[in-house]
Coordinates of C-alpha atoms in Angstrom, one line a residue:
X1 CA 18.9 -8.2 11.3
X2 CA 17.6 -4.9 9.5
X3 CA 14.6 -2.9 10.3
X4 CA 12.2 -1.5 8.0
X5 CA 9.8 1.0 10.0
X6 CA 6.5 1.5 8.5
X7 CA 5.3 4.1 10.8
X8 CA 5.2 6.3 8.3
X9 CA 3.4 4.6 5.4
X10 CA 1.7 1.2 6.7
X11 CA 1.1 2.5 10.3
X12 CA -0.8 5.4 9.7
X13 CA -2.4 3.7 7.0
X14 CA -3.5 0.5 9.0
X15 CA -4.3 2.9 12.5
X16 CA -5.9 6.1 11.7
X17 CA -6.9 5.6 7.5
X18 CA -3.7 7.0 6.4
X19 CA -4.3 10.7 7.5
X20 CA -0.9 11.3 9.5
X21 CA 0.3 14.4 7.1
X22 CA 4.0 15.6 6.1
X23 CA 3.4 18.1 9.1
X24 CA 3.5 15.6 11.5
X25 CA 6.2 13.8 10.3
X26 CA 8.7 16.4 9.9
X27 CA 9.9 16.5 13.5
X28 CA 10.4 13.0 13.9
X29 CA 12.4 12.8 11.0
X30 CA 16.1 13.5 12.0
X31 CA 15.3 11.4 15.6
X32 CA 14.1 8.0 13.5
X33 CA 17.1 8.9 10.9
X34 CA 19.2 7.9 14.3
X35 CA 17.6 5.0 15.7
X36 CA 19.0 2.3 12.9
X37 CA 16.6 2.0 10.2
X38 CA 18.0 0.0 7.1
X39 CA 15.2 1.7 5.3
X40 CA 11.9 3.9 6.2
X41 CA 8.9 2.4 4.7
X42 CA 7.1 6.1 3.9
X43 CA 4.9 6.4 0.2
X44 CA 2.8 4.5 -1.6
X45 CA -0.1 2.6 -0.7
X46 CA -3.1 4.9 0.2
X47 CA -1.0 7.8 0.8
X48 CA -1.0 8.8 -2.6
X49 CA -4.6 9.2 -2.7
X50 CA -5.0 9.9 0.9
X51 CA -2.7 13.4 0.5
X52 CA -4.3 14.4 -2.4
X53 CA -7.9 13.5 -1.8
X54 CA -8.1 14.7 2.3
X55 CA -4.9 16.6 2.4
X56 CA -4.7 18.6 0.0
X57 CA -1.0 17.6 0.1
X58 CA 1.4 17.1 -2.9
X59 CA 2.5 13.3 -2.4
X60 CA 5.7 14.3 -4.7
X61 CA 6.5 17.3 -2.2
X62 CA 6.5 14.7 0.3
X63 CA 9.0 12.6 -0.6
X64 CA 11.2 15.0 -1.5
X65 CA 10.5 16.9 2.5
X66 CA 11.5 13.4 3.9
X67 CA 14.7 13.2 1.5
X68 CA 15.8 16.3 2.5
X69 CA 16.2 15.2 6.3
X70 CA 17.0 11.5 6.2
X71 CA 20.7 11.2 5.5
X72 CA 21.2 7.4 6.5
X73 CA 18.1 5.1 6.5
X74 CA 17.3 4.0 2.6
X75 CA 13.2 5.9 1.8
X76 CA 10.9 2.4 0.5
X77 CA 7.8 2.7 -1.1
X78 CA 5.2 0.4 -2.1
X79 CA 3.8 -0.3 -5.4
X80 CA 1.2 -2.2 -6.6
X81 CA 2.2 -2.9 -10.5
X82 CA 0.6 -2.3 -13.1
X83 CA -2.0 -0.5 -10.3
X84 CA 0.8 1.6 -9.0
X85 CA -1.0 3.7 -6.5
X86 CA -4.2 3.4 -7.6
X87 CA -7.6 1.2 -8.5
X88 CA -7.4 -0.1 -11.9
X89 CA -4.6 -1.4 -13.8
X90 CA -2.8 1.6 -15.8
X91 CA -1.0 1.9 -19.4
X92 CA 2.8 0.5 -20.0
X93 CA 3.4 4.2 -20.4
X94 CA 2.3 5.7 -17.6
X95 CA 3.9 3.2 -15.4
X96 CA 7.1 3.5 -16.9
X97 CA 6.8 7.3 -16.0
X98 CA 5.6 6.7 -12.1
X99 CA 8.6 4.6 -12.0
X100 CA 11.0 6.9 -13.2
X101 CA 9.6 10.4 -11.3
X102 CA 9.7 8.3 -7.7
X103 CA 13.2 7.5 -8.5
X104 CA 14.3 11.2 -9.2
X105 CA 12.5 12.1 -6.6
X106 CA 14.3 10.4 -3.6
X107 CA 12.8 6.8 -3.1
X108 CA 15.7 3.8 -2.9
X109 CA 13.8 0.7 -2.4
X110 CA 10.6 0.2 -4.7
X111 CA 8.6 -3.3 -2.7
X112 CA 6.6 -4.4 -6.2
X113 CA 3.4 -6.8 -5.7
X114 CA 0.6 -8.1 -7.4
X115 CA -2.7 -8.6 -5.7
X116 CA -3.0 -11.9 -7.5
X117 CA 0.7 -13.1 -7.5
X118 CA 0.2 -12.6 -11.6
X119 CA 3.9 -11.9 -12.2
X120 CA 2.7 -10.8 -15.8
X121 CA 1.3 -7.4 -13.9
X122 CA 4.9 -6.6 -12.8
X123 CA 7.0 -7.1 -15.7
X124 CA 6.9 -3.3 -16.8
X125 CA 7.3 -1.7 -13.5
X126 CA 10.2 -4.0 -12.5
X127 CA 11.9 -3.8 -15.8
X128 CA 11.6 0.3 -15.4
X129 CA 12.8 0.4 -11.9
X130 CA 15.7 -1.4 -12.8
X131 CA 16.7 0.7 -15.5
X132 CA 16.3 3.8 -12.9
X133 CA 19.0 1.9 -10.4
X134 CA 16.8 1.2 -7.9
X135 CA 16.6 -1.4 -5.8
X136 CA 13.6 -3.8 -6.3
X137 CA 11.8 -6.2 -3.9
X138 CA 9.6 -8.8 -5.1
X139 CA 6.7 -9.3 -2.9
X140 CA 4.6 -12.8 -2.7
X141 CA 1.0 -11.7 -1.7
X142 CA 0.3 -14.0 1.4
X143 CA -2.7 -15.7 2.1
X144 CA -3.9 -19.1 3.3
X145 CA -5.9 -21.2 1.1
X146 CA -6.4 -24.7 -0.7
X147 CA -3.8 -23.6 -3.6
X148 CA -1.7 -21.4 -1.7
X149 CA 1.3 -24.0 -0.6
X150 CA 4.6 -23.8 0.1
X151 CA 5.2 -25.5 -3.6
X152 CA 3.1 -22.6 -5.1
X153 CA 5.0 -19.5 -3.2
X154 CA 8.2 -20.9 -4.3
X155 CA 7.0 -21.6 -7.6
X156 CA 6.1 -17.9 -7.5
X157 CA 9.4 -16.7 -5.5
X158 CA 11.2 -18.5 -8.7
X159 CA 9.2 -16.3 -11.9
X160 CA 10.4 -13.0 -9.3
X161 CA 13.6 -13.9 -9.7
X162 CA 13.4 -14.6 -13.4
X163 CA 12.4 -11.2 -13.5
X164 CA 15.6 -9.8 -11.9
X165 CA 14.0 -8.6 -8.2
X166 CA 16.7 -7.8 -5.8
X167 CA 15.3 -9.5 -2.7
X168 CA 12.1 -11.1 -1.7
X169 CA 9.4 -10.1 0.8
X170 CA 6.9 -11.9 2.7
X171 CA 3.9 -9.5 2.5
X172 CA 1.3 -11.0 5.1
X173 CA -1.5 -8.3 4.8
X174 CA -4.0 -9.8 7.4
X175 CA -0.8 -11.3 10.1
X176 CA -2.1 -15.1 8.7
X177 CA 1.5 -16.4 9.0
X178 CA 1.7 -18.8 12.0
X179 CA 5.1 -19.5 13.5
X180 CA 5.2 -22.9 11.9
X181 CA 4.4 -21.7 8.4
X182 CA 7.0 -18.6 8.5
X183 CA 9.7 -20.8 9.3
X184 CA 9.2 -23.4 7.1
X185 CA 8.5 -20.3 4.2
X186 CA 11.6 -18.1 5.3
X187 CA 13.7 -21.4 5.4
X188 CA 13.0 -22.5 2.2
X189 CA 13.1 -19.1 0.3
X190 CA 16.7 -18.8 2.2
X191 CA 17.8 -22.0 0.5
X192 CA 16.4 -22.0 -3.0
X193 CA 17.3 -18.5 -3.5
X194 CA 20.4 -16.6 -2.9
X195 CA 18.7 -13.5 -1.9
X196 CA 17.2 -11.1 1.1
X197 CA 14.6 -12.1 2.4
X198 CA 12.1 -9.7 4.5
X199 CA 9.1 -10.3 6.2
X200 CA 5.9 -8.2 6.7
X201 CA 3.2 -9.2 8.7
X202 CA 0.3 -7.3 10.8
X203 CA -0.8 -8.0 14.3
X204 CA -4.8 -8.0 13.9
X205 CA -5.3 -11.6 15.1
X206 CA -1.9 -11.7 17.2
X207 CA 0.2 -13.9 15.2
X208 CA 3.1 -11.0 14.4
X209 CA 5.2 -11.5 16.8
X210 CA 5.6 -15.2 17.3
X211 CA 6.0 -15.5 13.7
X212 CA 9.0 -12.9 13.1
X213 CA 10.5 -14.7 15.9
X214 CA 10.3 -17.9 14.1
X215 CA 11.4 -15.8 10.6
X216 CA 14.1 -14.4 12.6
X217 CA 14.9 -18.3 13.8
X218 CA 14.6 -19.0 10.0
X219 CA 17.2 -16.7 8.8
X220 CA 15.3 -13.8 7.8
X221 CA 17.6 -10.7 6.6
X222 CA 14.8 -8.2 7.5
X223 CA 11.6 -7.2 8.9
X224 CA 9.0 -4.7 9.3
X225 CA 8.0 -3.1 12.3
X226 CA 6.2 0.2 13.5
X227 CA 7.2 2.4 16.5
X228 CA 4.9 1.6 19.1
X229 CA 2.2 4.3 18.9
X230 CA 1.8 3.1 15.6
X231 CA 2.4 -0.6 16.2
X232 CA 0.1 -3.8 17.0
X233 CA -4.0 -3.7 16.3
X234 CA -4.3 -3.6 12.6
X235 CA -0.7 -2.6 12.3
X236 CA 3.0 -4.2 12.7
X237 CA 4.5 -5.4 15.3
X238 CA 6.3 -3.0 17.7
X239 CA 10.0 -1.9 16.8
X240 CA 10.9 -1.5 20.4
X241 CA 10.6 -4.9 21.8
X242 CA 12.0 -7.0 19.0
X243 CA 15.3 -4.7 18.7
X244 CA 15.9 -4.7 22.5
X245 CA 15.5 -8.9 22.3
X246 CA 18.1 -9.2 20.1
X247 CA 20.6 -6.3 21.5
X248 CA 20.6 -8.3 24.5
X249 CA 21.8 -11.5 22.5
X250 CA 24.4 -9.1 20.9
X251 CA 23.2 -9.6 17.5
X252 CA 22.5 -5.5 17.3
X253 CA 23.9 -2.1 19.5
X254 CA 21.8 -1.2 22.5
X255 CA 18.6 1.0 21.0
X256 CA 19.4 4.8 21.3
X257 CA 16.9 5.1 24.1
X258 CA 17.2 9.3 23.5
X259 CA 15.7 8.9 20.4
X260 CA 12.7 6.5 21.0
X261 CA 11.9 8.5 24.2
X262 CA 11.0 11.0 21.6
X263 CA 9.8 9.4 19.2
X264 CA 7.4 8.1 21.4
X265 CA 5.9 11.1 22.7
X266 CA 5.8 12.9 19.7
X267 CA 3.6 10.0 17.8
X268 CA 1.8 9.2 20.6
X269 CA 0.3 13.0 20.4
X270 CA -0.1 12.6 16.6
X271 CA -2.2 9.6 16.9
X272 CA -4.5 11.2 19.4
X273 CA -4.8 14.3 16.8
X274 CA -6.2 11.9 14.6
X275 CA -8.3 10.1 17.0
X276 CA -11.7 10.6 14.8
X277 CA -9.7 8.2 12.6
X278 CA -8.6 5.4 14.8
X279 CA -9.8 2.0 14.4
X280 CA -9.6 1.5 18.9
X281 CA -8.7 -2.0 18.3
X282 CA -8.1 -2.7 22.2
X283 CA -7.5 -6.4 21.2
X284 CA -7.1 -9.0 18.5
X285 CA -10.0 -10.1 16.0
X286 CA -9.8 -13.9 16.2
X287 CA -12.2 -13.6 13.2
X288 CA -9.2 -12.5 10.7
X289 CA -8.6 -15.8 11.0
X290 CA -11.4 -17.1 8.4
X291 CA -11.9 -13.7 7.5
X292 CA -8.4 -13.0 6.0
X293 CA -9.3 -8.9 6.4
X294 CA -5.7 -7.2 6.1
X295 CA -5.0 -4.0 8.2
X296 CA -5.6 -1.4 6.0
X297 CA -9.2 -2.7 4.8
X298 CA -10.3 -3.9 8.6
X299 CA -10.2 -0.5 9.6
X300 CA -11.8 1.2 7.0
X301 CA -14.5 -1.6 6.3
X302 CA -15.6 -0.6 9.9
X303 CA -15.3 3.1 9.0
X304 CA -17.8 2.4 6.5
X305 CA -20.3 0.2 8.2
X306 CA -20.8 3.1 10.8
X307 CA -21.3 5.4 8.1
X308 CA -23.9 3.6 6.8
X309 CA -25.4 2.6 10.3
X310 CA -24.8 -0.6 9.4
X311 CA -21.6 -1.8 11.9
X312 CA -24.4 -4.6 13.6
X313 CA -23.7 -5.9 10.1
X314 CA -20.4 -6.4 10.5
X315 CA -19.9 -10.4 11.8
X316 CA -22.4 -11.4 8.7
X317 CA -19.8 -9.3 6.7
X318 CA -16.5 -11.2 7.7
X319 CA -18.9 -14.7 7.3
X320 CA -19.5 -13.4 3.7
X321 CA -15.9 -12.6 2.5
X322 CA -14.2 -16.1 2.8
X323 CA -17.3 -17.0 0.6
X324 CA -16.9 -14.7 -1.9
X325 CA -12.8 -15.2 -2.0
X326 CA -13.3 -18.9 -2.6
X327 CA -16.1 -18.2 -5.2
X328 CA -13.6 -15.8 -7.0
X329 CA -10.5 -18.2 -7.0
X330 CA -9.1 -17.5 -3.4
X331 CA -7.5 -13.8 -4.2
X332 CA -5.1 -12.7 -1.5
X333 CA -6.7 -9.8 0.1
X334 CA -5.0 -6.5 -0.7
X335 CA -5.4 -3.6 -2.7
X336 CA -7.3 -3.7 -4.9
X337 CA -8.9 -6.9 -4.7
X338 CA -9.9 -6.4 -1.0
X339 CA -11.9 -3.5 -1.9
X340 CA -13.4 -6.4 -5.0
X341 CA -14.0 -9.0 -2.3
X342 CA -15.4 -6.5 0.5
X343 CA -17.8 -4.1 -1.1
X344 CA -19.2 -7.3 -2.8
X345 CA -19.6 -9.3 0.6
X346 CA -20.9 -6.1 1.9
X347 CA -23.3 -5.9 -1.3
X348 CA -24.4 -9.5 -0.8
X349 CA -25.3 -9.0 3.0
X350 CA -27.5 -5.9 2.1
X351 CA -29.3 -7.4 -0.4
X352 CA -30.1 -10.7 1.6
X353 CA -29.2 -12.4 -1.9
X354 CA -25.7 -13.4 -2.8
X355 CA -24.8 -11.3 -6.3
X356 CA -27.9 -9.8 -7.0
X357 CA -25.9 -7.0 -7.2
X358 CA -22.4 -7.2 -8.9
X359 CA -20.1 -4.1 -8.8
X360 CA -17.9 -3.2 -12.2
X361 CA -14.8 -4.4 -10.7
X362 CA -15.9 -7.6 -9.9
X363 CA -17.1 -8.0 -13.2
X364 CA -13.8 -6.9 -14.6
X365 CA -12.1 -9.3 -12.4
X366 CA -14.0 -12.2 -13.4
X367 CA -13.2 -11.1 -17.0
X368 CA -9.7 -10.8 -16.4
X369 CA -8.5 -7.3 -16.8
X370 CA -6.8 -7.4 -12.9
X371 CA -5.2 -10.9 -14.0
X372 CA -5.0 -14.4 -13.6
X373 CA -6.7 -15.4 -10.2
X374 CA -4.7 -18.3 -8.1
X375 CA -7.4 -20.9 -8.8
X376 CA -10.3 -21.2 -11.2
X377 CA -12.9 -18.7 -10.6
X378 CA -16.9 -20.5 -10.0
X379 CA -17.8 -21.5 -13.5
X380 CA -21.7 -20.7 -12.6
X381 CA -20.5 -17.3 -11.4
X382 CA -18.4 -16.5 -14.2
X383 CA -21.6 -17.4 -16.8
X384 CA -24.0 -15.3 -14.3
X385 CA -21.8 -12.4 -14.1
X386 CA -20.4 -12.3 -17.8
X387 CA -22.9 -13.8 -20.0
X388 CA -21.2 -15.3 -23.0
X389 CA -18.5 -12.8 -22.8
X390 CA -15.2 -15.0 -22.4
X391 CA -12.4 -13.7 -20.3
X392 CA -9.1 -12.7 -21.9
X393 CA -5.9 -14.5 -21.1
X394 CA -3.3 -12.1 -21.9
X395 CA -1.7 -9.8 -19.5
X396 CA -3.8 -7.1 -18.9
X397 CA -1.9 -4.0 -19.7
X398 CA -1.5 -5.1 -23.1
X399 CA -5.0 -3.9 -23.6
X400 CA -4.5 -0.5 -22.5
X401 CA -4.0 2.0 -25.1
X402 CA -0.7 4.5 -24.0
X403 CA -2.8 7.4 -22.3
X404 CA 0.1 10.0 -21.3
X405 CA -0.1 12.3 -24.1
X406 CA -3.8 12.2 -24.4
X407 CA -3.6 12.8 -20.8
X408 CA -1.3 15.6 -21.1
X409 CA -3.8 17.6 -23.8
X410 CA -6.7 17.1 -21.6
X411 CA -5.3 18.2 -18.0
X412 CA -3.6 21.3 -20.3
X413 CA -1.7 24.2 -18.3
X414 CA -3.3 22.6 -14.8
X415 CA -0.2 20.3 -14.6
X416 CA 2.9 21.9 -14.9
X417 CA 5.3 19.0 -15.0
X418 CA 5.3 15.0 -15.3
X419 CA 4.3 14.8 -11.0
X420 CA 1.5 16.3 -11.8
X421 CA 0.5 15.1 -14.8
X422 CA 0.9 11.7 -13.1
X423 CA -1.7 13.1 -9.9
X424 CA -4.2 13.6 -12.6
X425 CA -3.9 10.1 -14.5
X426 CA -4.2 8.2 -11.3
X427 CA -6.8 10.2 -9.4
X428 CA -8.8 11.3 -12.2
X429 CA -11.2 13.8 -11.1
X430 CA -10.2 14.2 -8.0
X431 CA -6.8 14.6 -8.8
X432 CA -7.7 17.5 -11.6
X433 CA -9.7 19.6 -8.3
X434 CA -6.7 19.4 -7.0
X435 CA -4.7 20.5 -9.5
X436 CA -7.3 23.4 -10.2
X437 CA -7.2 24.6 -6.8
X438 CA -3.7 24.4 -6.6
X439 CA -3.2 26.5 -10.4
X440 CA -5.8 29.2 -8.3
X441 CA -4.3 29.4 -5.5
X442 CA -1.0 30.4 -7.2
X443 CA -2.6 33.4 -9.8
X444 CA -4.0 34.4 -6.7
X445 CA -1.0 34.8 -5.2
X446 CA 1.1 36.1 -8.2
X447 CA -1.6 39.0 -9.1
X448 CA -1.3 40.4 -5.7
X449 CA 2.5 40.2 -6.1
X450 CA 1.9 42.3 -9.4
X451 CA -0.4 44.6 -7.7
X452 CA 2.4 45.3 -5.4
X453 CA 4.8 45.9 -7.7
X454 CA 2.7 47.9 -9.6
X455 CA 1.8 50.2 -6.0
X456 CA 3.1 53.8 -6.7
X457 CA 5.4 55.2 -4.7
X458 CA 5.0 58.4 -3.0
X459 CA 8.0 60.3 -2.3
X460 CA 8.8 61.3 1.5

């Protein structure tokens, strides 16, 4: 068995809305590099947004900190294809070039999805991170609905290995995977393909553990865990117990105890830093189990309820989302299209009417610009929403015109290489403050170094 921790990436992100910073992980660092870790789960995701937008954080400086002091465990990020790190699908170009700087920059293992399982949005950032030698995981967006089958995720486990992925992951966003359905899943992928398979899964309505067991059972290569201040709730399943159950069958070392001791403490102060953050899920959230809300968007849908005094709201809310996913072809529920599900079940709760109100992005999903949903999307919805506009069936990127060099002439002397250059094109605005604040903060600092220089010197 192999360990991926996500303590660092899906943890934070799942616990405390992604605000652990490189400050806090720095110590920890050398003390995880010696616990075992086949690889450290530790960009992408929200923290590309998260460091730049609340940080103030260089995300590419991050990886490159974490490089510096891991030696042994392989540095994973996750990527969501043609959206990268981001909220709308991006040109060939640019994800070609996001490929290539993560790659110089220190990551091994790039874990490539597509919210909608639409292997067409993966092509360009699989073909790229293949050319750059690294090593590519093909990840089958879980969910649980009429189409999705075992037939279907094999059908689907088949086109990633057309496409030359390395080995295969599981990625359970909202911890839907019962025992029963992981083993038969894991067994099957094991014998149709001759690949690694890992499994990822999230604790928020207490399945997680029983079903790595039954993965393990199934001949899974590898799973994801978190260290336990950053484990169960929204997030993975603990690190600690799993490895220790199967030390004692001798299937792994004993657990260097010196190191977890540590590692313990030391997270277990960084969560309570952040404690503003938290999501305080004392327990599970049976209602996941319609509801289908993965980690990352559970915490932060109820971040934004309270903001807008609306948290009563909240049961009405995960009621509303199964509707909507069905109306919209039964989407798996990650990023992005469970912020397209949620803010419209939030919208249609609000308004007391069901689409009176229809955000951009559901309009562009219903025309097709995110990609092919699972199953047909509600032809009554589609004409409502779209008119007699008809929705494209090509792959979606094709449409996008190459936007690095008109990038590069409007962000002008702000970005000073490709990384940031890439901060601007994915963040837009936000991204450019940053880079602006960052370009002032530096002629600050290099006039007063002229000013010294230039001091005259009085003779003693």
């Amino acid at each position: 068995m192999k360990f991926v921790d996500t303590t660092l990436r899906d943890g934070h992100q799942s616990l405390i809305a992604t605000r652990m910073s490189i400050n806090d992980m720095l110590p920890a660092l050398e003390a995880m590099d010696q616990v075992g870790f086949y690889a450290l789960e530790m960009w992408g995701g929200a923290t590309f947004d998260v460091a730049v937008r609340f940080l103030n954080e260089d995300p590419w400086e991050r990886i490159r900190k974490i490089r510096e002091k891991v030696k042994n465990a392989k540095l994973q990020m996750l990527l969501r294809g043609q959206n990268l790190v981001g909220y709308r699908h991006y040109a060939d170009d640019t994800v070609r070039l996001f490929v290539r700087k993560m790659a110089e920059n220190g990551i091994d293992i790039v874990r490539i999805f597509d919210a909608l399982n639409d292997e067409r949005n993966l092509i360009v950032a699989i073909d790229e991170a293949k050319k750059c030698g690294l090593h590519v995981q093909g990840a089958i967006s879980y969910t649980v609905s009429p189409v999705h089958t075992l037939e279907y995720y094999l059908s689907y486990a088949e086109k990633l290995v057309e496409l030359g992925v390395d080995s295969i992951c599981i990625k359970d966003m909202a911890g839907l995977l019962t025992p029963q359905d992981a083993y038969k899943l894991v067994k099957a992928l094991k014998e149709r393909f001759a690949l690694p398979v890992d499994v990822h899964t999230h604790c928020t309505c207490g399945l997680g553990p029983l079903a790595y067991q039954a993965a393990i059972d199934a001949g899974a290569d590898i799973i994801d865990t978190a260290l336990s201040p950053f484990a169960l709730g929204t997030s993975q399943p603990p690190f600690e117990p799993i490895y220790y159950s199967l030390s004692k069958e001798g299937l792994l070392p004993p657990p260097n105890w010196d190191s977890l001791s540590y590692l313990n403490e030391h997270f277990t102060k960084v969560r309570q830093k952040y404690a503003q953050y938290d999501v305080n899920m004392t327990s599970i959230d049976f209602r996941v189990l319609y509801a289908q809300v993965p980690g990352g968007m559970y915490s932060n849908m109820i971040k934004q309820l309270q903001e807008q005094k609306m948290l009563h709201k909240l049961h009405e809310v995960l009621q509303e989302i199964p509707k909507v996913q069905k109306d919209l072809g039964y989407p798996p529920l990650v990023t992005p299209t469970s912020q397209i599900v949620g803010v419209q079940a939030v919208l249609n709760v609000m308004s007391g009417e069901r689409y009176a109100r229809v955000t951009r992005e559901v309009r562009d999903y219903v025309k097709g610009l995110y990609g092919r949903p699972p199953a047909p999307i509600d032809p009554e919805l589609v004409k409502k929403i779209l008119g007699n506009e008809k929705p494209i069936d090509v792959r979606p990127g094709e449409l996008i015109e190459p936007e690095i060099e008109n990038a590069r002439k409007q962000i002008g002397l702000l970005a000073k290489n490709d990384e940031e250059l890439l901060i601007y094109i994915i963040l837009g605005e936000v991204g450019k403050k940053f880079l602006q604040k960052r370009y002032y903060d530096q002629l600050k600092i290099d006039l007063e170094l002229v000013k010294e220089f230039e001091a005259p010197v009085h003779p003693v």
